Backbone as a ProteinNet text record, in pm:
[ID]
protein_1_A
[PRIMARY]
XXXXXXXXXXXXXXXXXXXXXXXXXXXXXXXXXXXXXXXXXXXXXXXXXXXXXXXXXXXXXXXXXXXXXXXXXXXXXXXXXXXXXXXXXXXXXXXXXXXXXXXXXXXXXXXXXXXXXXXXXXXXXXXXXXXXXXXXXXXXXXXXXXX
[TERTIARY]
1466.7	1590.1	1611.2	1628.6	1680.3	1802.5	1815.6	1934.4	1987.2	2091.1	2108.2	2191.9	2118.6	2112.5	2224.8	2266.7	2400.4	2371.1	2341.9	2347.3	2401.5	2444.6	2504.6	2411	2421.6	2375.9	2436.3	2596.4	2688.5	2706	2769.7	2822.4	2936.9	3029.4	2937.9	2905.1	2795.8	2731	2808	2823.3	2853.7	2957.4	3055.7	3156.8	3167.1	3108.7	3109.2	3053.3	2867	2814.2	2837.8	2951.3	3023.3	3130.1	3159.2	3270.1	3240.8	3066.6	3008.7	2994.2	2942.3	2908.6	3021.6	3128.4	3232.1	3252.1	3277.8	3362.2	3265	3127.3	3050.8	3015.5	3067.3	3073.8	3219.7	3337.7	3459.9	3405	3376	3358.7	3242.2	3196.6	3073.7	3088.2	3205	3282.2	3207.5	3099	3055.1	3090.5	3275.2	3288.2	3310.6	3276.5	3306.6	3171.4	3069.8	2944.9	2870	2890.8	2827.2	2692.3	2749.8	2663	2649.1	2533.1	2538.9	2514.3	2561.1	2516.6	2480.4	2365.4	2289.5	2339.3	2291.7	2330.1	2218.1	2171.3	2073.2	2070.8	2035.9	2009.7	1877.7	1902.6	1793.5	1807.3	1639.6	1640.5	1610.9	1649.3	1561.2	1439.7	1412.5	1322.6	1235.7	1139.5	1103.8	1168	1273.6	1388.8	1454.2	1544.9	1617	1764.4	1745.2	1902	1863.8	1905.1	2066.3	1999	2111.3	2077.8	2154.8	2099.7	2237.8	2199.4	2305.5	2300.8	2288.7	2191.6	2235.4	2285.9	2381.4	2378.9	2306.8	2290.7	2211.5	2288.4	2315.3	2410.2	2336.4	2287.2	2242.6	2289.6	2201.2	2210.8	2143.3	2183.5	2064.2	2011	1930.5	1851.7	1784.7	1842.8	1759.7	1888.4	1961.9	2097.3	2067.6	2135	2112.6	2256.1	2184.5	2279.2	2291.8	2237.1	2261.3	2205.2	2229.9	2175.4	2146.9	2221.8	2234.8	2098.9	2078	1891.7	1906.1	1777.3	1752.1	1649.6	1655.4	1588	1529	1449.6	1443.7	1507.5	1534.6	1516.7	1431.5	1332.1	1211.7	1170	1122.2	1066.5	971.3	944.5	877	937.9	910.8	926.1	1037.2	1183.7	1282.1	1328.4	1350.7	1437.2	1622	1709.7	1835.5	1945.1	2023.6	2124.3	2291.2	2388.9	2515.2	2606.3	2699.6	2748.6	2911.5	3010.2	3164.5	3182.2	3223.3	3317.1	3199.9	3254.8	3164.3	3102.5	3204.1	3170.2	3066.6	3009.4	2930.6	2808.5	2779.1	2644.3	2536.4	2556.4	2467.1	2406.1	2514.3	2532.9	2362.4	2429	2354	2214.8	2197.4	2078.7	1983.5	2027.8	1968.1	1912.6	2037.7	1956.8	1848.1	1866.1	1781	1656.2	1654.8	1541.5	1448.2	1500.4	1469.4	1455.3	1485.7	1473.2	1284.2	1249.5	1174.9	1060.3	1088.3	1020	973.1	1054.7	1035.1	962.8	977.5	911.9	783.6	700.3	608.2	542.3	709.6	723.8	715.4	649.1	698	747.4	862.5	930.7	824.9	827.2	776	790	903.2	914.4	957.6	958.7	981.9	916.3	890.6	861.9	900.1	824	889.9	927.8	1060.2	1182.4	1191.1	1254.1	1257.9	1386.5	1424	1497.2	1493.6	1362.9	1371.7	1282.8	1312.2	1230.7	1370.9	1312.9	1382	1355.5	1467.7	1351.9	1374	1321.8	1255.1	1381.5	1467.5	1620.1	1742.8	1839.4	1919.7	2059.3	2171.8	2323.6	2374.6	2338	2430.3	2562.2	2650.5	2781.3	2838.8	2853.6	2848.1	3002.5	3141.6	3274.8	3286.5	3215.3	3256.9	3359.4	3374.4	3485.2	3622	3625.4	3798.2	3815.9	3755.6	3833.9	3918.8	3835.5	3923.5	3922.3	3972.9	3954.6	3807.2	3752.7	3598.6	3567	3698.5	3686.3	3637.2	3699.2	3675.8	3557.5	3511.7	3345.9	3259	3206.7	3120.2	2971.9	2884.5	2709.6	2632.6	2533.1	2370	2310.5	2231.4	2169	2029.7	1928.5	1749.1	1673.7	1590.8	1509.1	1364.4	1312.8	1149.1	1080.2	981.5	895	741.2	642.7	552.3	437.4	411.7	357.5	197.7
1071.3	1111.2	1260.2	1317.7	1478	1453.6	1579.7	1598	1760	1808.8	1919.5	1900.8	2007.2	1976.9	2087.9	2024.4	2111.3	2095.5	2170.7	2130.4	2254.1	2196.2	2310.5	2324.9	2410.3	2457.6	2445.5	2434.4	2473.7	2360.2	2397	2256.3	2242	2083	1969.9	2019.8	1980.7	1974.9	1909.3	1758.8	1668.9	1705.5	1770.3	1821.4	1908.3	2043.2	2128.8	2086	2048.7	1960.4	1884.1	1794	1725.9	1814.1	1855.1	1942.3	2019.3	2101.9	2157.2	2071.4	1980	1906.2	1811.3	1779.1	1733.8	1849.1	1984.3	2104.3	2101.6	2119.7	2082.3	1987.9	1821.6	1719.8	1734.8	1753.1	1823.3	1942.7	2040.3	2140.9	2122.5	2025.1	1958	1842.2	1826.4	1700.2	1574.5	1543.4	1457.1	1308.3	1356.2	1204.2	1121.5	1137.7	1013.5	1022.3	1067.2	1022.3	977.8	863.3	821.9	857	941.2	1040	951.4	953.4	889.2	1046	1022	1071.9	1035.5	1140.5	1068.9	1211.9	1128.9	1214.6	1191.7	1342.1	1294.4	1383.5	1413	1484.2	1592.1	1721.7	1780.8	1836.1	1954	1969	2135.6	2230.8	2333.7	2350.6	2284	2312.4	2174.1	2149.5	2029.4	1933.8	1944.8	1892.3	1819.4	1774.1	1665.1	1758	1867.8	1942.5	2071.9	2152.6	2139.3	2066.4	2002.5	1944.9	1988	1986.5	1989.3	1869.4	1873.4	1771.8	1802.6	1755.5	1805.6	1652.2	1708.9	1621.5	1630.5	1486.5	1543.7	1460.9	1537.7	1453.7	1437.1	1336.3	1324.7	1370.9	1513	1535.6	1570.1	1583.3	1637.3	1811.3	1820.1	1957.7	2015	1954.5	2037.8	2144.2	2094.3	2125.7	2319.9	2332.1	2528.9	2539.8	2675.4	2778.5	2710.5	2605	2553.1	2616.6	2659.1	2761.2	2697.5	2578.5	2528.4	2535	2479.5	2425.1	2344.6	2305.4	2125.4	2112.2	1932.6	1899.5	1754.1	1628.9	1533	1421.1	1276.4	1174.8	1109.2	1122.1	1044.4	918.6	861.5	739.6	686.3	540.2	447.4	345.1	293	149.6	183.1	85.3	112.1	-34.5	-12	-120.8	-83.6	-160.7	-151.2	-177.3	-168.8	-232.3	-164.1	-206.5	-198.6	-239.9	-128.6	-138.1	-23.3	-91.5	-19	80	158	266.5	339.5	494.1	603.3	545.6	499.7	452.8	361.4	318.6	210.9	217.9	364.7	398.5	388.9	407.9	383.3	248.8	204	12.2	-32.5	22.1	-14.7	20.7	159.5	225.7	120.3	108	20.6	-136.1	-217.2	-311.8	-295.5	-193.4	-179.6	-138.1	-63.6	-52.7	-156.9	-204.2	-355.2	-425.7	-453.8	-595.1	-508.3	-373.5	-318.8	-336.7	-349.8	-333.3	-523.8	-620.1	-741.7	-782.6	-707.9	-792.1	-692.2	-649.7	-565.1	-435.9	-348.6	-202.2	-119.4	8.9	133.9	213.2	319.9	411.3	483.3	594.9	663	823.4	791	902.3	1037.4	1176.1	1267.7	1410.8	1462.7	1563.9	1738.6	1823	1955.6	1992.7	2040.5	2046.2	2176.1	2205	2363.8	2436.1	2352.4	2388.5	2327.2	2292.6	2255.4	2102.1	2034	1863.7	1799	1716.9	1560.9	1452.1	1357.2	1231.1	1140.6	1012.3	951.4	871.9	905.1	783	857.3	800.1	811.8	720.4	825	763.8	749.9	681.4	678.7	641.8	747.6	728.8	633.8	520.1	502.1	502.7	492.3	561.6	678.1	757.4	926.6	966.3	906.1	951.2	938.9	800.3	792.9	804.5	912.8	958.8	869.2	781	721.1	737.2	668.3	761.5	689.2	774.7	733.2	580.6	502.9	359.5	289.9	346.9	253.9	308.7	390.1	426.6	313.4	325.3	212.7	280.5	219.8	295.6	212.5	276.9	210.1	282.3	213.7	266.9	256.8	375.9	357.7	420.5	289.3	343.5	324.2	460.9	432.6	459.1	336.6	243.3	285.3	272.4	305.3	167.2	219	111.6	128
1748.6	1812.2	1791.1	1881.2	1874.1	1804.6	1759.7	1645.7	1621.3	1610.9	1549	1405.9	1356.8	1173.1	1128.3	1049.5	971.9	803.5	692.4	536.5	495.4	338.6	222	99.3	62	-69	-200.9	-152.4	-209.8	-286.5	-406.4	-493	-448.6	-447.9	-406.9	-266.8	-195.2	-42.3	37.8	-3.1	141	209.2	189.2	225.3	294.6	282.1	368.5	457.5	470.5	571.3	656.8	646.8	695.3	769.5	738.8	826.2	925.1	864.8	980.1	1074.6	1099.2	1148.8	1221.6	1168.2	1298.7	1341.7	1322.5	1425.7	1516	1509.2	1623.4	1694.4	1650.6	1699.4	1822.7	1746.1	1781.7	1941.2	1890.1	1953.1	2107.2	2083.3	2151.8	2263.9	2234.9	2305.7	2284.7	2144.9	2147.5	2039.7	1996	1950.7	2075	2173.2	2269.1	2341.6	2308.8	2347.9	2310.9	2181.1	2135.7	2052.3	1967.8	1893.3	1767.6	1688.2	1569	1507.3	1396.7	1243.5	1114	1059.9	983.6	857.8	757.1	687.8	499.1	439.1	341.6	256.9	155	39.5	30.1	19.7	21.9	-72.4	-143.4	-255.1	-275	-294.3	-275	-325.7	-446.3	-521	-533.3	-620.9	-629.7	-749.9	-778.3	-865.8	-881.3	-910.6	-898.5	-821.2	-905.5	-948.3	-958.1	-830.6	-766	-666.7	-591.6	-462	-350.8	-237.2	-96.6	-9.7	92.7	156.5	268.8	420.5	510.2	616.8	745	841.1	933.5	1036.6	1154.8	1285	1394.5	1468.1	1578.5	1664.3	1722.9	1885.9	1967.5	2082.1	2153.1	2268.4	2391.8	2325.8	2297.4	2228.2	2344.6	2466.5	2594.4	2664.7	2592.5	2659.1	2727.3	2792.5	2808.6	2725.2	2663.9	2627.5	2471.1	2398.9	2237.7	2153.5	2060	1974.6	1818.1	1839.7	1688.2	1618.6	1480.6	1456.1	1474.7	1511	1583.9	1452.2	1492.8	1421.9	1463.9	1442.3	1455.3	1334.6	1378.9	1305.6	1330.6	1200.9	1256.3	1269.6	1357.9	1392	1281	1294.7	1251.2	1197.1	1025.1	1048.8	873.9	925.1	850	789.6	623.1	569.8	596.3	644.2	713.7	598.2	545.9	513	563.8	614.1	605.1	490.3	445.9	362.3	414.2	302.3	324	249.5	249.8	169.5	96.8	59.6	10.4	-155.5	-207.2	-363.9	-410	-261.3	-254.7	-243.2	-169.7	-174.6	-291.8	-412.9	-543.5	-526.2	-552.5	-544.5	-405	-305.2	-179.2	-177.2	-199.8	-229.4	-310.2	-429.9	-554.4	-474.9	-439.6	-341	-225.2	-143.2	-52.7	-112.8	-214.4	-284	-317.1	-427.1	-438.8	-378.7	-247.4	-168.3	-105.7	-64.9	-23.7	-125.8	-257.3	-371.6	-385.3	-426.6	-410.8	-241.8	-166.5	-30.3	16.6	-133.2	-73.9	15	-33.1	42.5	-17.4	23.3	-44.7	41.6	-51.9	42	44.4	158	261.3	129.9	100.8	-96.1	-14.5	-64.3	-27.8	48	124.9	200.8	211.3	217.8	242.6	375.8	380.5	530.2	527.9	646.3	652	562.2	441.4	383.9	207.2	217	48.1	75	-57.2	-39.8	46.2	104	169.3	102.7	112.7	123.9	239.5	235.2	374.7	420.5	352.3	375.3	406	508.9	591.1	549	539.7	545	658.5	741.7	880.2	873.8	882.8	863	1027.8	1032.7	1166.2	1173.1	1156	1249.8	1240.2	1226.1	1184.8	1268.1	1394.1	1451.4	1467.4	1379.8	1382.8	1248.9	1160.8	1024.8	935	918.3	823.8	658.1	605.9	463.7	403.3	305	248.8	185	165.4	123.1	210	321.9	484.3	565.9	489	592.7	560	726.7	687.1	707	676.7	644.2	692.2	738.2	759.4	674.5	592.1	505.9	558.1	610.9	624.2	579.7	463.6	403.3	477.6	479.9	613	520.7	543.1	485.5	505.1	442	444.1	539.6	649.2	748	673.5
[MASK]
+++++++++++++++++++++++++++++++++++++++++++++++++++++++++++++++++++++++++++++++++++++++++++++++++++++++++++++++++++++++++++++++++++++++++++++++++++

């Protein structure tokens, strides 16, 4: 999926990132086009710590006149889970792991991005658009799997 990419450096990340990323969702006219966003942890270094986070919102990257950085979400083969609210992500992560780990998977692990390490897994924030508060977000969690 084409995507244009928004991340921070900054401590904490998700926040600013996130914000970049609705003013140009906002600015883009694309909460009503059915835009997903994904959202992940990057590393500058090969570290654990510091970390940033970037988003990626999914759009037409052919568009004329877009200047943003693009980027892709990449294809292949994904373990899924849905889960509620921001506090929950640890929790979720840990199962999806495990269920990948018990049913004979390995993650796909981490990569160098044009901005530091990645790794192979995705927060899809899926209401990003009607702002609700972080208890009530709901998530797709994808972890891509090693085919």
């Amino acid at each position: 999926m084409d995507a244009t990419h928004f991340y921070s450096l900054n401590q904490p990340p998700e926040e600013e990132a996130l914000n970049a990323a609705l003013q140009y969702a906002k600015n883009s006219d694309l909460t009503e086009q059915n835009a997903r966003l994904f959202g992940r942890n990057i590393y500058p270094t090969d570290k654990p710590e510091p970390h940033g986070y970037e988003y990626l919102i999914t759009t037409d990257n052919n568009k004329p006149g877009s200047t943003e950085e693009k980027d892709v979400v990449s294809g292949g083969l994904y373990a899924m889970q849905e889960i509620k609210g921001l506090f929950g992500l640890a929790e979720g992560w840990k199962g999806l792991m495990d269920w990948a780990a018990a049913n004979g998977y390995m993650a796909v692990g981490v990569k160098k991005g044009p901005h530091g390490w990645v790794n192979s897994a995705y927060e899809e924030l899926l209401d990003w658009a009607q702002q609700k508060p972080p208890e009530e977000w709901r998530f797709r969690l994808w972890l891509q799997l090693r085919e």
